Short mmCIF file of C-alpha atoms in Angstrom, two decimals:
data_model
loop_
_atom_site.label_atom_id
_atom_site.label_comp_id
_atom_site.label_asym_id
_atom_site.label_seq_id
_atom_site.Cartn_x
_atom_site.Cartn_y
_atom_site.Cartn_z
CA UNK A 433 142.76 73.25 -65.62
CA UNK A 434 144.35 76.51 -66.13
CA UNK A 435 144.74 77.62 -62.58
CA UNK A 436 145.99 74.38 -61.01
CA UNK A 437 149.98 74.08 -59.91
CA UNK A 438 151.13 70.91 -62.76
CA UNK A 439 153.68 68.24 -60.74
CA UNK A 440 156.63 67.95 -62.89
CA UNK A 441 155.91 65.75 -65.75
CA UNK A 442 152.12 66.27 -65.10
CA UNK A 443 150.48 65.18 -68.07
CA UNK A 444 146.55 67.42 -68.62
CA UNK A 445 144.33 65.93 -71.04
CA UNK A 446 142.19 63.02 -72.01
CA UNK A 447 143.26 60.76 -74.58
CA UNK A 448 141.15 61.10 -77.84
CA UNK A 449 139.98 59.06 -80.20
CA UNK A 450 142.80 58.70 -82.40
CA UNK A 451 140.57 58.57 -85.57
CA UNK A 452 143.44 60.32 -88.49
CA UNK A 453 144.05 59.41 -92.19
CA UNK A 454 146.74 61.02 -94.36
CA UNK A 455 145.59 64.13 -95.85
CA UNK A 456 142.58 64.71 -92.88
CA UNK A 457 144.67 68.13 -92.05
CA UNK A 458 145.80 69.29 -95.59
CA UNK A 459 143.20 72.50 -95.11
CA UNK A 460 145.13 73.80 -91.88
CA UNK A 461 148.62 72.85 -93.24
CA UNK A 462 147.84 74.43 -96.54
CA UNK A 463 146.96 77.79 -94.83
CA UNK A 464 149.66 77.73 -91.95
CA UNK A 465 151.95 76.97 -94.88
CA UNK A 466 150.44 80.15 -96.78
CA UNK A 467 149.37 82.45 -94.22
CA UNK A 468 151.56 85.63 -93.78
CA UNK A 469 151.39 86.19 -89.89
CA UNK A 470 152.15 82.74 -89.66
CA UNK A 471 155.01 82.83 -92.11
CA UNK A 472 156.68 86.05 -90.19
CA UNK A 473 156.17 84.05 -87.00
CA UNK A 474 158.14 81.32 -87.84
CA UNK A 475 160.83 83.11 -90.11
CA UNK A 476 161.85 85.34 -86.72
CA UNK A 477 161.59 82.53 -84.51
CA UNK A 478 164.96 82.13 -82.63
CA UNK A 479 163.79 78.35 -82.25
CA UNK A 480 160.96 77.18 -84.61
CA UNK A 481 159.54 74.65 -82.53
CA UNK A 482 155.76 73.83 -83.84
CA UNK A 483 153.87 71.49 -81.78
CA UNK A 484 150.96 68.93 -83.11
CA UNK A 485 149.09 67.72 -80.15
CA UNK A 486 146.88 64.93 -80.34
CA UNK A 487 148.09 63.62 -83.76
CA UNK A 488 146.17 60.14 -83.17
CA UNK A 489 146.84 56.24 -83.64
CA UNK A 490 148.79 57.14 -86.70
CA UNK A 491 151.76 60.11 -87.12
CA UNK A 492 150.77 60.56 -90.81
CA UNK A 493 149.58 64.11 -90.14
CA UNK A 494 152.25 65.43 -87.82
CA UNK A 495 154.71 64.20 -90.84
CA UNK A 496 152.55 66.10 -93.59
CA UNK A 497 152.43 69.51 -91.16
CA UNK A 498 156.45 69.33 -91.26
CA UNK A 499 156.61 68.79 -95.24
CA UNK A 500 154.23 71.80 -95.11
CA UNK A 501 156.23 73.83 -92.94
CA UNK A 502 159.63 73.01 -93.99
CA UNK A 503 158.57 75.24 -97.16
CA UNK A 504 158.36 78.20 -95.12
CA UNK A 505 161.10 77.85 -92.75
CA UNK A 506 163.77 74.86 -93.45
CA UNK A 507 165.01 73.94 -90.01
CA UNK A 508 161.67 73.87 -88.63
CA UNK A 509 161.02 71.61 -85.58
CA UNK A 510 157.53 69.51 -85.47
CA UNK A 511 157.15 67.78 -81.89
CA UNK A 512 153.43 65.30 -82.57
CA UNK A 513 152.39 64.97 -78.57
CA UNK A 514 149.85 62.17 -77.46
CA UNK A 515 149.05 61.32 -74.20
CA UNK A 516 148.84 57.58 -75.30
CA UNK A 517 152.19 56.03 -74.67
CA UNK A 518 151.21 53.25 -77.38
CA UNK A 519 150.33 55.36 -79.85
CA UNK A 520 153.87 57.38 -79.15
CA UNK A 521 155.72 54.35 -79.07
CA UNK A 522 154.45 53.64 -82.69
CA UNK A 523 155.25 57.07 -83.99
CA UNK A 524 158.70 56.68 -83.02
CA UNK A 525 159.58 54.71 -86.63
CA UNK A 526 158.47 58.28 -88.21
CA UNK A 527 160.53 60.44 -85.76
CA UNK A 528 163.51 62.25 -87.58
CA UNK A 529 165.37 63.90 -85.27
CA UNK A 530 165.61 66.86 -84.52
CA UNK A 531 163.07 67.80 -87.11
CA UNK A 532 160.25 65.65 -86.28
CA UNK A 533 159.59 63.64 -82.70
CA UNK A 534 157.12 62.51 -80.51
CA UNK A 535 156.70 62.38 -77.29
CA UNK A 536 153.97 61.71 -74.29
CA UNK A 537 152.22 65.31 -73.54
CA UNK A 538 148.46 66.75 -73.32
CA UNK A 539 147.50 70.84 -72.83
CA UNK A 540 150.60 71.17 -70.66
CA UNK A 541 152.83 70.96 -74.00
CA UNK A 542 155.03 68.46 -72.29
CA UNK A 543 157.05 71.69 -70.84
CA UNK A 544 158.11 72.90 -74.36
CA UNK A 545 157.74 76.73 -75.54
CA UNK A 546 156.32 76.36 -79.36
CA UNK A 547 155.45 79.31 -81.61
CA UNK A 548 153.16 77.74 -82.65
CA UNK A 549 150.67 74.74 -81.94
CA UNK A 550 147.94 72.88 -83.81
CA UNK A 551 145.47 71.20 -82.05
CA UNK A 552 143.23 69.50 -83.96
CA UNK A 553 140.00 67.71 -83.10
CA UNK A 554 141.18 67.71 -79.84
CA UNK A 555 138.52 69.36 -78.22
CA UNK A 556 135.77 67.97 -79.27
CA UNK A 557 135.04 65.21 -76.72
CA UNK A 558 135.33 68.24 -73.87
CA UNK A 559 131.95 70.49 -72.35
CA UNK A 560 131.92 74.11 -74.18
CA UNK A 561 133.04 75.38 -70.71
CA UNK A 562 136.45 73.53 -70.91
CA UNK A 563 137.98 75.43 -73.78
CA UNK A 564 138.57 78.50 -72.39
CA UNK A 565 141.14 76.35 -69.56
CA UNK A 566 142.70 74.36 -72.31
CA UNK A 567 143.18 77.80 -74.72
CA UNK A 568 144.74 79.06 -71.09
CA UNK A 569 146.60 76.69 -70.48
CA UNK A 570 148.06 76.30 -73.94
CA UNK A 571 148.78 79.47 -74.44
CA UNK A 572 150.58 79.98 -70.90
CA UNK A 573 152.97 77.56 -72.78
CA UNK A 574 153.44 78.60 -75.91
CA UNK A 575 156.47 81.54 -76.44
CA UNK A 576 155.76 84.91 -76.42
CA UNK A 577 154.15 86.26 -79.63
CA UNK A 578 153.33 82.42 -80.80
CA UNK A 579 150.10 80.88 -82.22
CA UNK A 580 147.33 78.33 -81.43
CA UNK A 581 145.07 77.10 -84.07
CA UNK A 582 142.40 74.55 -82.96
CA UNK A 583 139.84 72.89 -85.02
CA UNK A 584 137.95 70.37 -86.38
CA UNK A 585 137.62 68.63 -89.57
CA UNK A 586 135.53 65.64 -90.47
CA UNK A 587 136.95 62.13 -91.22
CA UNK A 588 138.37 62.90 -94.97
CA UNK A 589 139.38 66.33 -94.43
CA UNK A 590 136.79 67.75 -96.86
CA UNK A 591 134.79 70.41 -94.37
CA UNK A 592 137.41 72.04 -91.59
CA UNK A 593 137.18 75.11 -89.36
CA UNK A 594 139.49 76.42 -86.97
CA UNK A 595 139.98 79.20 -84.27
CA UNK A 596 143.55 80.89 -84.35
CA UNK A 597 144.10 82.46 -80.97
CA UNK A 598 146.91 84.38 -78.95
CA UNK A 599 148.02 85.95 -75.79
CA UNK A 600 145.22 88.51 -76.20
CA UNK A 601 142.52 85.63 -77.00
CA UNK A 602 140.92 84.21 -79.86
CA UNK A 603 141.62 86.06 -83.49
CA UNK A 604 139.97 84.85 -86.02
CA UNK A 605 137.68 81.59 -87.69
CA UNK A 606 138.43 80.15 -90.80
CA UNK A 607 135.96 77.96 -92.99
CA UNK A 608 137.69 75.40 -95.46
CA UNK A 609 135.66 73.81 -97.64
CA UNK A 610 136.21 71.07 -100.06
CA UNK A 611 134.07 72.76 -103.41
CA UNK A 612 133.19 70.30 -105.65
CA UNK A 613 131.70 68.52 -103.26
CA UNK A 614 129.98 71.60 -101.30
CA UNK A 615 125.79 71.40 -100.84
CA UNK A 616 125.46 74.60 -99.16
CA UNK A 617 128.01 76.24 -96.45
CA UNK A 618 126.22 75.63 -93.53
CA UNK A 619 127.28 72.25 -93.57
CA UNK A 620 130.34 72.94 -92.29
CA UNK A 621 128.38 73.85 -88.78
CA UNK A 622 128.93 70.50 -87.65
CA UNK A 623 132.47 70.60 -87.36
CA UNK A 624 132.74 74.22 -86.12
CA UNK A 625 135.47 74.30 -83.08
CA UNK A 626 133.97 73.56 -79.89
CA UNK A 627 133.62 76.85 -78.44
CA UNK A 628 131.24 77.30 -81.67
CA UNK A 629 129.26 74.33 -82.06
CA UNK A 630 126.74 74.22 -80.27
CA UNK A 631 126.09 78.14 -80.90
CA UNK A 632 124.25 77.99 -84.56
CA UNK A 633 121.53 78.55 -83.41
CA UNK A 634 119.35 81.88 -83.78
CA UNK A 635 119.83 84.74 -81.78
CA UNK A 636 124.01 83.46 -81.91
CA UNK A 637 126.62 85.18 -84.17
CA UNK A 638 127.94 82.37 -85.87
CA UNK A 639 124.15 81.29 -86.79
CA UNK A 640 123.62 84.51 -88.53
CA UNK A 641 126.79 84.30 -90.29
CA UNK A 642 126.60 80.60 -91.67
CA UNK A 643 122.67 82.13 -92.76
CA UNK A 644 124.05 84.87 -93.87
CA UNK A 645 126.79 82.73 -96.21
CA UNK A 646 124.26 80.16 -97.14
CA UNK A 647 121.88 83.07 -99.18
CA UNK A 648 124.47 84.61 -100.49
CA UNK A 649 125.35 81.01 -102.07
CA UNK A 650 122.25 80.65 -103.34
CA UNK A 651 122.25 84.02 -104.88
CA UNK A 652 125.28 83.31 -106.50
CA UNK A 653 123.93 79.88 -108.37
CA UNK A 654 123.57 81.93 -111.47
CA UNK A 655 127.84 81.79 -111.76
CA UNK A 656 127.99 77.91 -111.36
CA UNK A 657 127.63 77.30 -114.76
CA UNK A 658 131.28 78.88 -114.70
CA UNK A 659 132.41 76.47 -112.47
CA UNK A 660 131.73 75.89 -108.60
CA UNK A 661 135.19 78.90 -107.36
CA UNK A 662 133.68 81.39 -109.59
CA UNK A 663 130.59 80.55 -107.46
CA UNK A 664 132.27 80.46 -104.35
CA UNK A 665 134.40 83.95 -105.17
CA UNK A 666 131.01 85.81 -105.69
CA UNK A 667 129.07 84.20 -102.64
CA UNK A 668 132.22 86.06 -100.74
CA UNK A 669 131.54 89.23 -102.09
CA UNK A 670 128.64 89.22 -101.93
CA UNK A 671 128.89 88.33 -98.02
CA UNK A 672 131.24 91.28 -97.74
CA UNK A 673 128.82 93.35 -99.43
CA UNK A 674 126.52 92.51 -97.07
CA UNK A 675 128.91 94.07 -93.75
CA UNK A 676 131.03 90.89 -93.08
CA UNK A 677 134.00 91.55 -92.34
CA UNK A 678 135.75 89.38 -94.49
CA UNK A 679 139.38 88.76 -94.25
CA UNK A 680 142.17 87.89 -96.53
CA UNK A 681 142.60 88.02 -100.34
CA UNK A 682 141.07 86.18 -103.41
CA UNK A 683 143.85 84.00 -103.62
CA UNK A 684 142.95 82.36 -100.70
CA UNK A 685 139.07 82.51 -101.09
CA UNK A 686 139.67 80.36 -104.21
CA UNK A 687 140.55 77.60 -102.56
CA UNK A 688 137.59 77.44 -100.37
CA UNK A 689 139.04 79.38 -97.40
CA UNK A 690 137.31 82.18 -95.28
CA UNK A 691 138.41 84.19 -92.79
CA UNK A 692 135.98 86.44 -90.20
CA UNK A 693 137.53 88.33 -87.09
CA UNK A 694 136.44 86.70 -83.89
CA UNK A 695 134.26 88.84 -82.54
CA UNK A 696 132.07 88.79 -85.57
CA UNK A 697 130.96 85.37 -84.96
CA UNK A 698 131.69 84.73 -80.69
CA UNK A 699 129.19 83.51 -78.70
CA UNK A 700 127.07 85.93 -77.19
#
């Protein structure tokens, strides 16, 4: 996928799903919105072109990620690609050019240069050994310095994780979790990225980290009687005490964010 010459107007991909309801994606948009090194990427950006690929049968996220991103940089650009010309066609009545079209594309980026793209649960219907091409290829397309950030998220947008990743490979995995409505935080392992998924198991880094997580949120039960983000604020301490690396600031962790470095949780 990466290697291979593309034919001009080449489209690489296979059409997904196209499950999406409004609000799936608020998790991502909320930190992209509120994440620094994201922030300073698009503030310097001589063109702040953001792409949304795979946005679905419906446009309603690719519309939310530009009322997200507009608060950080006003002349933003949000381009929603789909490899489905129906489901393009049908997007067109929310296109509001230039800040917001659609357009046919897959992994090639349709021949833009974004800073950044989102690519959300995108990969999921690909083998493990696919997503190092499509990161590749992706990133061979995106403009110097820029962002990807793939995930997954489940149907309501309540348990989401994502990989952010540049030139230099994958960064970082953030955990977003809806609270209230939180079990235990190993939940969330079945919508880790693809490159993840089918790793939690033992011996793997991200198994011993969700483990890890889970005791420390059952050592924190004591604090829920305080309410469920003072339980949540001391089960990431607590995981920091314990040498994870923990990124980020309490701010964030309050709303049910976590952020690890990369190679604290990559496949072995």
């Amino acid at each position: 996928m990466a290697g291979r010459p593309l034919k001009p107007g080449a489209l690489v991909g296979a059409p997904t799903r196209g499950t999406t309801n409004p609000n799936r994606l608020r998790r991502v948009d909320r930190w992209l919105a509120g994440d620094p090194a994201v922030a300073a990427l698009l503030r310097r950006a001589p063109d702040p072109l953001v792409v949304d690929l795979g946005y679905g049968a419906s446009p309603v996220t690719t519309v939310e990620l530009a009322r997200w991103l507009r608060s950080v940089r006003p002349d933003v650009r949000v381009l929603g690609l789909e490899l489905d010309p129906v489901r393009v066609t049908f997007a067109q009545r929310a296109a509001d050019p230039p800040r917001l079209e659609f357009r046919r594309g897959g992994f090639e980026l349709a021949g833009t240069r974004p800073v950044l793209v989102r690519a959300f649960n995108v990969l999921r219907q690909y083998a493990e050994d696919e997503v190092a091409d499509a990161w590749s290829l992706m990133l061979s397309r995106i403009a110097p310095g820029g962002l990807l950030v793939e995930g997954t998220c489940d149907e309501i947008g309540r348990l989401s994780t994502w990989v952010t990743v540049n030139a230099s490979g994958p960064v970082s995995l953030t955990l977003s979790l809806r609270l209230d409505a939180l079990d235990q935080p190993s939940t969330v392992a079945e919508r880790l990225p693809k490159i993840l998924i089918h790793r939690n198991v033992p011996g793997e880094r991200v198994h011993a980290f969700l483990s890890t997580l889970d005791a420390c949120w059952a050592a924190a039960a004591p604090l829920r009687s305080f309410g469920v983000r003072a339980r949540w604020l001391e089960t990431v301490r607590m995981l920091a005490a314990r040498g994870w690396p923990v990124l980020g600031r309490p701010a964030r962790w309050r709303l049910g964010e976590l952020t690890v470095p990369w190679d604290s949780v990559a496949p072995v």
